[in-house]
Coordinates of C-alpha atoms in Angstrom, one line a residue:
Chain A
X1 CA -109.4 -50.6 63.3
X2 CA -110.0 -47.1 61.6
X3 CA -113.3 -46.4 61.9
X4 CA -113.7 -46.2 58.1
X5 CA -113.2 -49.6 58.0
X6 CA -115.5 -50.8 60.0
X7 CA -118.6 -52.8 59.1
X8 CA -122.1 -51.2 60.0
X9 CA -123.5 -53.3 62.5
X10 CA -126.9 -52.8 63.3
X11 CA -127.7 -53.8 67.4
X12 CA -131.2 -54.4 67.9
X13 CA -132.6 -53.9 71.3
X14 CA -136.3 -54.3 72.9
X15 CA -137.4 -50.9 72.3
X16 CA -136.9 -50.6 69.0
X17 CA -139.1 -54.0 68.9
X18 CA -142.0 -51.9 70.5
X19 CA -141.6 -48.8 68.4
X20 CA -144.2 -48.7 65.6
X21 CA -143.4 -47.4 62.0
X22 CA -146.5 -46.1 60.4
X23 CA -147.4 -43.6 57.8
X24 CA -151.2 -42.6 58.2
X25 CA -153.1 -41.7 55.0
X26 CA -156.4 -40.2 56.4
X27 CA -158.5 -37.4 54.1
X28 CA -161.7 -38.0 56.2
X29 CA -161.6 -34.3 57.8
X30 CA -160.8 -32.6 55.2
X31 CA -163.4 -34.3 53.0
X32 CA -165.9 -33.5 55.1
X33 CA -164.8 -29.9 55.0
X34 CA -165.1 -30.0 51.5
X35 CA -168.3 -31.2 51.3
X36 CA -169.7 -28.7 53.8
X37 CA -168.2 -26.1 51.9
X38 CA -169.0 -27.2 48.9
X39 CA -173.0 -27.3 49.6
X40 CA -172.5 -23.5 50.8
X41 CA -171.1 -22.9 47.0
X42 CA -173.3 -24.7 45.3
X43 CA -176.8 -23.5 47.6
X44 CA -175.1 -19.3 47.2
X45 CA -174.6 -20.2 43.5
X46 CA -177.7 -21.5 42.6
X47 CA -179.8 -18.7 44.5
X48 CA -177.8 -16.2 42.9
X49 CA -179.2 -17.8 39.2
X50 CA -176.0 -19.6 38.3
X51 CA -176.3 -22.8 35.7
X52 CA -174.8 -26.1 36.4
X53 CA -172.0 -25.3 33.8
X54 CA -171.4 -22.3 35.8
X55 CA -171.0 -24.3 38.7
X56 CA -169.2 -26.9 37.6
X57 CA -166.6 -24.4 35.9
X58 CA -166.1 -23.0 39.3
X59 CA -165.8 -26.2 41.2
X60 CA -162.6 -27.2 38.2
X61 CA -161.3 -24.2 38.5
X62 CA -160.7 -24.3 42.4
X63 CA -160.4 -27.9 41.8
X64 CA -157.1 -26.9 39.1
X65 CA -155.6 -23.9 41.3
X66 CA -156.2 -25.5 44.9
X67 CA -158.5 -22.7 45.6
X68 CA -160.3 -22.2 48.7
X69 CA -162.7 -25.9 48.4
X70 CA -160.3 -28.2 47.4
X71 CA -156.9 -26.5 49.0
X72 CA -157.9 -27.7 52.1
X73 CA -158.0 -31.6 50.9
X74 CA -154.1 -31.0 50.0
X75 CA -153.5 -29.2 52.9
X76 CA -154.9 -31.8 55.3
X77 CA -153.5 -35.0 53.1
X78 CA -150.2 -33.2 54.0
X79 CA -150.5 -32.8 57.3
X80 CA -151.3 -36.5 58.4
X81 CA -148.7 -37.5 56.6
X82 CA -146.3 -35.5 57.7
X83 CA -147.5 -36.6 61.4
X84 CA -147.2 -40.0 61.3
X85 CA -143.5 -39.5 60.2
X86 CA -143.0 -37.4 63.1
X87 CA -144.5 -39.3 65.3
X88 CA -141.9 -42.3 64.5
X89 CA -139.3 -39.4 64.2
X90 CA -139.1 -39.3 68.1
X91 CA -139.7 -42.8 69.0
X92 CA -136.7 -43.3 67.6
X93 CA -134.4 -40.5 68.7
X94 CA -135.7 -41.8 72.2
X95 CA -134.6 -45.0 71.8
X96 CA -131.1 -44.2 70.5
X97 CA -130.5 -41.8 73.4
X98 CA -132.0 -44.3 76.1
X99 CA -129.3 -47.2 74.6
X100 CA -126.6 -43.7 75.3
X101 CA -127.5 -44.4 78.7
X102 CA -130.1 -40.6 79.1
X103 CA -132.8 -41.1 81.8
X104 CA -134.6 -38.0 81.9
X105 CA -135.8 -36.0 78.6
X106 CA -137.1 -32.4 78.3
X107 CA -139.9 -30.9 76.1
X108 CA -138.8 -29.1 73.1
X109 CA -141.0 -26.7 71.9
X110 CA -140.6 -25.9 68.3
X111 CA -143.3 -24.1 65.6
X112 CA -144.5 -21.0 65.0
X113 CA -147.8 -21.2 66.9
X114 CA -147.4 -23.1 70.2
X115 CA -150.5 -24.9 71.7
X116 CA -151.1 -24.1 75.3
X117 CA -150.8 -27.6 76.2
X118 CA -147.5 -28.0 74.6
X119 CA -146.5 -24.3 75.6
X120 CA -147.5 -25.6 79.6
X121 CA -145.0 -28.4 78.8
X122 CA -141.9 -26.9 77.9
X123 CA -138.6 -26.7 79.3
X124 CA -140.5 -29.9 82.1
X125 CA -138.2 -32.8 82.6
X126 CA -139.6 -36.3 82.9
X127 CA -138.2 -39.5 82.5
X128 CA -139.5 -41.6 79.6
X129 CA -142.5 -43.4 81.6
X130 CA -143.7 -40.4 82.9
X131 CA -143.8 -38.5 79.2
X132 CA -145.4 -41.7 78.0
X133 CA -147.8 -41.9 81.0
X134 CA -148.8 -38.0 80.5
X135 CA -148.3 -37.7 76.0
X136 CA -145.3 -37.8 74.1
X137 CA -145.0 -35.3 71.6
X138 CA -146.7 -35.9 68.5
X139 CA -148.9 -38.4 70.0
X140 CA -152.5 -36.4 69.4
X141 CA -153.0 -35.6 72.9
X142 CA -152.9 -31.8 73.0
X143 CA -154.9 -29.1 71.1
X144 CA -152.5 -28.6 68.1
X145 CA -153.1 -32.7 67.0
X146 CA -151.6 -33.7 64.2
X147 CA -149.8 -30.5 63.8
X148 CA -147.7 -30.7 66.5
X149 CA -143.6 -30.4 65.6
X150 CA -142.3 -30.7 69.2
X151 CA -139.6 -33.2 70.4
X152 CA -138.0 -34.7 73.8
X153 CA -134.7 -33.3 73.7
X154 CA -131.2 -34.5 76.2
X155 CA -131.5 -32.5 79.4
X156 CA -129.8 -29.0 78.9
X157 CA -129.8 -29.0 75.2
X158 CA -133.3 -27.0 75.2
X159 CA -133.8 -24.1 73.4
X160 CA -136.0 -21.4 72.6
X161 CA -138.9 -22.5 70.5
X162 CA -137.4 -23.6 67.5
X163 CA -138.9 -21.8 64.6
X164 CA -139.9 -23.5 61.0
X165 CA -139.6 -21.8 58.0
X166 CA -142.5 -20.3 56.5
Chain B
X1 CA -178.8 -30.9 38.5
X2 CA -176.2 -29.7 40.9
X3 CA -178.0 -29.3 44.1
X4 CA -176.5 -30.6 47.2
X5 CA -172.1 -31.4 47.8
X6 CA -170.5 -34.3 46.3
X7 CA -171.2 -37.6 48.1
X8 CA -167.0 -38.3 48.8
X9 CA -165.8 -41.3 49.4
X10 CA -161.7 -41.8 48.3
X11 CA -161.3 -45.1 50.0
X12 CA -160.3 -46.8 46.6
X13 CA -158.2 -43.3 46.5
X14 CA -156.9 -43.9 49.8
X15 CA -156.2 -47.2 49.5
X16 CA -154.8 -46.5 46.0
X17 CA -152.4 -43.9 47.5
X18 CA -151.0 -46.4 50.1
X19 CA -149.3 -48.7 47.3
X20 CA -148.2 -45.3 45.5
X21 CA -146.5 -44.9 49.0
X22 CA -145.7 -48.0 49.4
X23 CA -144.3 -48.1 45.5
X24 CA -142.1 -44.9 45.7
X25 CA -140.0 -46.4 48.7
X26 CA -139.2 -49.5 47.0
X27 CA -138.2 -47.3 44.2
X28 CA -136.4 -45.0 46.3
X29 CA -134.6 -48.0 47.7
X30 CA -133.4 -49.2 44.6
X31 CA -132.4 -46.0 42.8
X32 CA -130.2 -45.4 46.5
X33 CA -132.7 -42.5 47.3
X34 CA -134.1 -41.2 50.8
X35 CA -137.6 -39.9 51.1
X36 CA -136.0 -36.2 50.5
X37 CA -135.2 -37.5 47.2
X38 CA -131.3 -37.4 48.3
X39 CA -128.8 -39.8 47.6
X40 CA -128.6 -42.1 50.9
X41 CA -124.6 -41.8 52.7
X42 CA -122.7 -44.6 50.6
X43 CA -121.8 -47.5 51.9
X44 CA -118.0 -47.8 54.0
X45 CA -115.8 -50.7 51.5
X46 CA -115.7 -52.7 54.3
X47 CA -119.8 -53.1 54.3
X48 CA -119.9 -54.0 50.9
X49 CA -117.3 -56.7 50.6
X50 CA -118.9 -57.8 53.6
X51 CA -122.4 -58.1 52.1
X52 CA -120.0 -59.6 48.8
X53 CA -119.0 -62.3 50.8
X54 CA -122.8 -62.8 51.7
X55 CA -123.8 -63.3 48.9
X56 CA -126.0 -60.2 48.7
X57 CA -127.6 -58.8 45.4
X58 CA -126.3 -55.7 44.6
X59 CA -123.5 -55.0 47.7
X60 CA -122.7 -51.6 46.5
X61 CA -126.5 -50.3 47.8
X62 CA -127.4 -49.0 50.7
X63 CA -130.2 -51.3 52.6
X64 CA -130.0 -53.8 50.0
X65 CA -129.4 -56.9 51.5
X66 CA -132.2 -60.0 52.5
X67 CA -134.7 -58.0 51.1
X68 CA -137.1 -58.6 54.2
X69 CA -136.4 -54.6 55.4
X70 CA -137.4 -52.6 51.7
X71 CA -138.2 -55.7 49.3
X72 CA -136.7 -54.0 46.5
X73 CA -136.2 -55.7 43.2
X74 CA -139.1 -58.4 43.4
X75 CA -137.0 -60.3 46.1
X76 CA -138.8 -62.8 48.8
X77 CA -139.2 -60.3 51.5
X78 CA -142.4 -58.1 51.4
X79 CA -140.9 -54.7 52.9
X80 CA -143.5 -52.0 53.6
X81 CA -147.3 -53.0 53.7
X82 CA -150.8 -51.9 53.4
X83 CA -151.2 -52.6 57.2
X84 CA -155.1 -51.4 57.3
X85 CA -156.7 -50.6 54.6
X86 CA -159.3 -47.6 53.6
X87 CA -163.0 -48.7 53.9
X88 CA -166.1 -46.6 53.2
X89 CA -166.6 -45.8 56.8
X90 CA -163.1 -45.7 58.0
X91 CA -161.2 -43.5 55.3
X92 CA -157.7 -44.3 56.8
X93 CA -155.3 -46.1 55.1
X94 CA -152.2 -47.4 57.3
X95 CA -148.5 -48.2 56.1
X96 CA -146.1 -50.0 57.7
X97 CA -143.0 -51.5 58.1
X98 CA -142.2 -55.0 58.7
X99 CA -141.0 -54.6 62.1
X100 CA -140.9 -57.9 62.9
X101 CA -139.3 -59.4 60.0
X102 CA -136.5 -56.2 59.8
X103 CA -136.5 -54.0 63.1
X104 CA -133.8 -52.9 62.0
X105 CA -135.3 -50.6 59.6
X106 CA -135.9 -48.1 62.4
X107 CA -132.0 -48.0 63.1
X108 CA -131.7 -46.7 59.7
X109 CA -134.1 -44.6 60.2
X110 CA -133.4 -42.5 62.6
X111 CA -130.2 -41.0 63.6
X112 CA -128.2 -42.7 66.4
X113 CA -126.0 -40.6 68.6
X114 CA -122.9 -42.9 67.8
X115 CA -123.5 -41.6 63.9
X116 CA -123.7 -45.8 62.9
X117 CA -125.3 -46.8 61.0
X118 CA -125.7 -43.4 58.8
X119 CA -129.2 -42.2 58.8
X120 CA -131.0 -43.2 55.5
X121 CA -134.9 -42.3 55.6
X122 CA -135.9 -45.1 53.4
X123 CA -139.7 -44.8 55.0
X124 CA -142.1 -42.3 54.5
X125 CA -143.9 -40.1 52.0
X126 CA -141.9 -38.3 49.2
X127 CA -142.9 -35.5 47.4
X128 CA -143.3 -37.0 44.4
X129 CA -145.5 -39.8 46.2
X130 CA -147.6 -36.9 47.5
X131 CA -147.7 -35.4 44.1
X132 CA -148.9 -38.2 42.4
X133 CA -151.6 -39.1 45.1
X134 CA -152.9 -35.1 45.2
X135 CA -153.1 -35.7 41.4
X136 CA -155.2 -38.8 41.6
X137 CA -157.1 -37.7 44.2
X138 CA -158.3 -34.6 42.0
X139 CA -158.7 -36.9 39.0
X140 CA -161.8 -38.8 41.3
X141 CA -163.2 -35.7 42.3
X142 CA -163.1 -33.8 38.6
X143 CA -165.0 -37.5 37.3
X144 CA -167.7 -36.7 40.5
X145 CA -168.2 -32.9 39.6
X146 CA -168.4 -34.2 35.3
X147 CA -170.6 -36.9 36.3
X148 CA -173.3 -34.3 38.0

């Protein structure tokens, strides 16, 4: 049968039963930022004689343009987002190269910065217990959080850090 | 008087944000678009007369079928849920995917090394999602900073 013929059949195996797929939508860090920074506004204002309209045009302002108080929310809302995508984004490459029949997976490093704990990691092969046992990528355990963008990659198909555009 | 920061909490927002989410993938679904806003790979003719001999609404689109993965076009099936929902003192909202119902969903997902089925990203956060959140998000905070 040509393969453009043929039906897509979807095979459903255990691990994908155990993967998780989740998108996180979690402000709380950044709204405390925001708050902090927003008392330090406010309290440098004030002393230096500003009014409340004065204020309150400021806060809109930075509020409008994504200034230096409320960028931060954006940036953040982003990031966890973004995360919890990625997160999934490798359970699932996992589990389609473990029904291929690959045993042992190595750390891909990829980013611009690199975290030492990921950095200490790369190029290390495991098997998939043993990554699980230690922290997958993505999973939150090293320094970089939720803004890690490494992978576990086929043995031998490693690279160099994989850079992301700007 | 403006003294101290804005008392902040967006767990309406949050929670608010989660069925925008939740809203722009059924969309997505239906209008045959991934969460890059790109038209998901067609379906091979052999899939849809398939799914046309199944009885399936619309067997021309993509991952439009029982309804129990996506849920598009008010069918039975749920398809992504508010799985935990934003409270005052735990401002995380959670989305998921009915992964019991439709496991499946993460075969389309992701790409499989055989190239079947064609990836289709029907889960996740588009920009326009994330637009429209930012936007309502900065709507509750220009009412706090009025309301002072």
């Amino acid at each position: 049968m040509p393969v453009e013929d043929t039906i897509e059949i979807i095979d459903v195996t255990q691990e994908i039963d155990s993967a998780t797929m989740i998108v996180n939508l979690k402000i709380n860090g950044a709204v405390q930022k925001t708050a902090i920074d927003l008392e330090t506004l406010i309290g440098t204002m004030r002393t230096s004689g500003a009014t409340d309209d004065a204020i309150r045009q400021v806060l809109m302002e930075d509020l409008e343009k994504g200034g230096r108080i409320f960028g931060s929310l954006r940036t953040q809302f982003r990031a966890t987002g973004d995360f919890a995508v990625g997160r999934m984004s490798n359970i699932g490459s996992i589990s389609a190269m473990s029904e291929s029949g690959v045993k042992e997976y190595v750390w891909q490093t990829a980013g611009n910065k690199i975290c030492p704990d990921c950095k200490s990691r790369s190029g290390r092969i495991a098997t998939w217990n043993e990554w699980e046992t230690i922290g997958v990528p993505q999973s939150g355990f090293s320094v970089c959080g939720s803004h890690c963008k490494c992978s576990l990659v086929i043995t031998g198909t490693q690279q160099a850090p994989m850079k992301l555009p700007v | 008087m403006i003294n101290r920061g804005l008392t902040v909490d967006l767990a309406n927002e949050l929670n608010d944000s989660a069925h925008i989410v939740i809203k722009d993938m059924k969309e997505g679904v239906a209008q045959s678009q991934d969460i890059h806003e790109q038209a998901f790979v067609p379906l091979k003719p052999a899939t849809i007369k398939d799914k046309a001999r199944r009885g399936m609404p619309d067997p021309g689109k993509p991952l439009v079928g029982t309804s129990q993965m996506t849920g598009v076009f008010n069918a039975p099936g749920t398809g992504p849920y508010l799985k935990k929902k934003a409270t005052a003192s735990s401002q995380l909202a959670q989305i998921s995917a009915p992964m019991k119902k439709a496991p499946y969903g993460f075969h389309h997902q992701e790409p499989s090394i055989e190239g079947r089925p064609p990836t289709r990203r029907w889960f996740g956060v588009s920009r326009t999602a994330e637009r429209q959140i930012v936007k309502n998000i900065q709507a509750t905070i220009r009412r706090l900073i009025d309301a002072r």
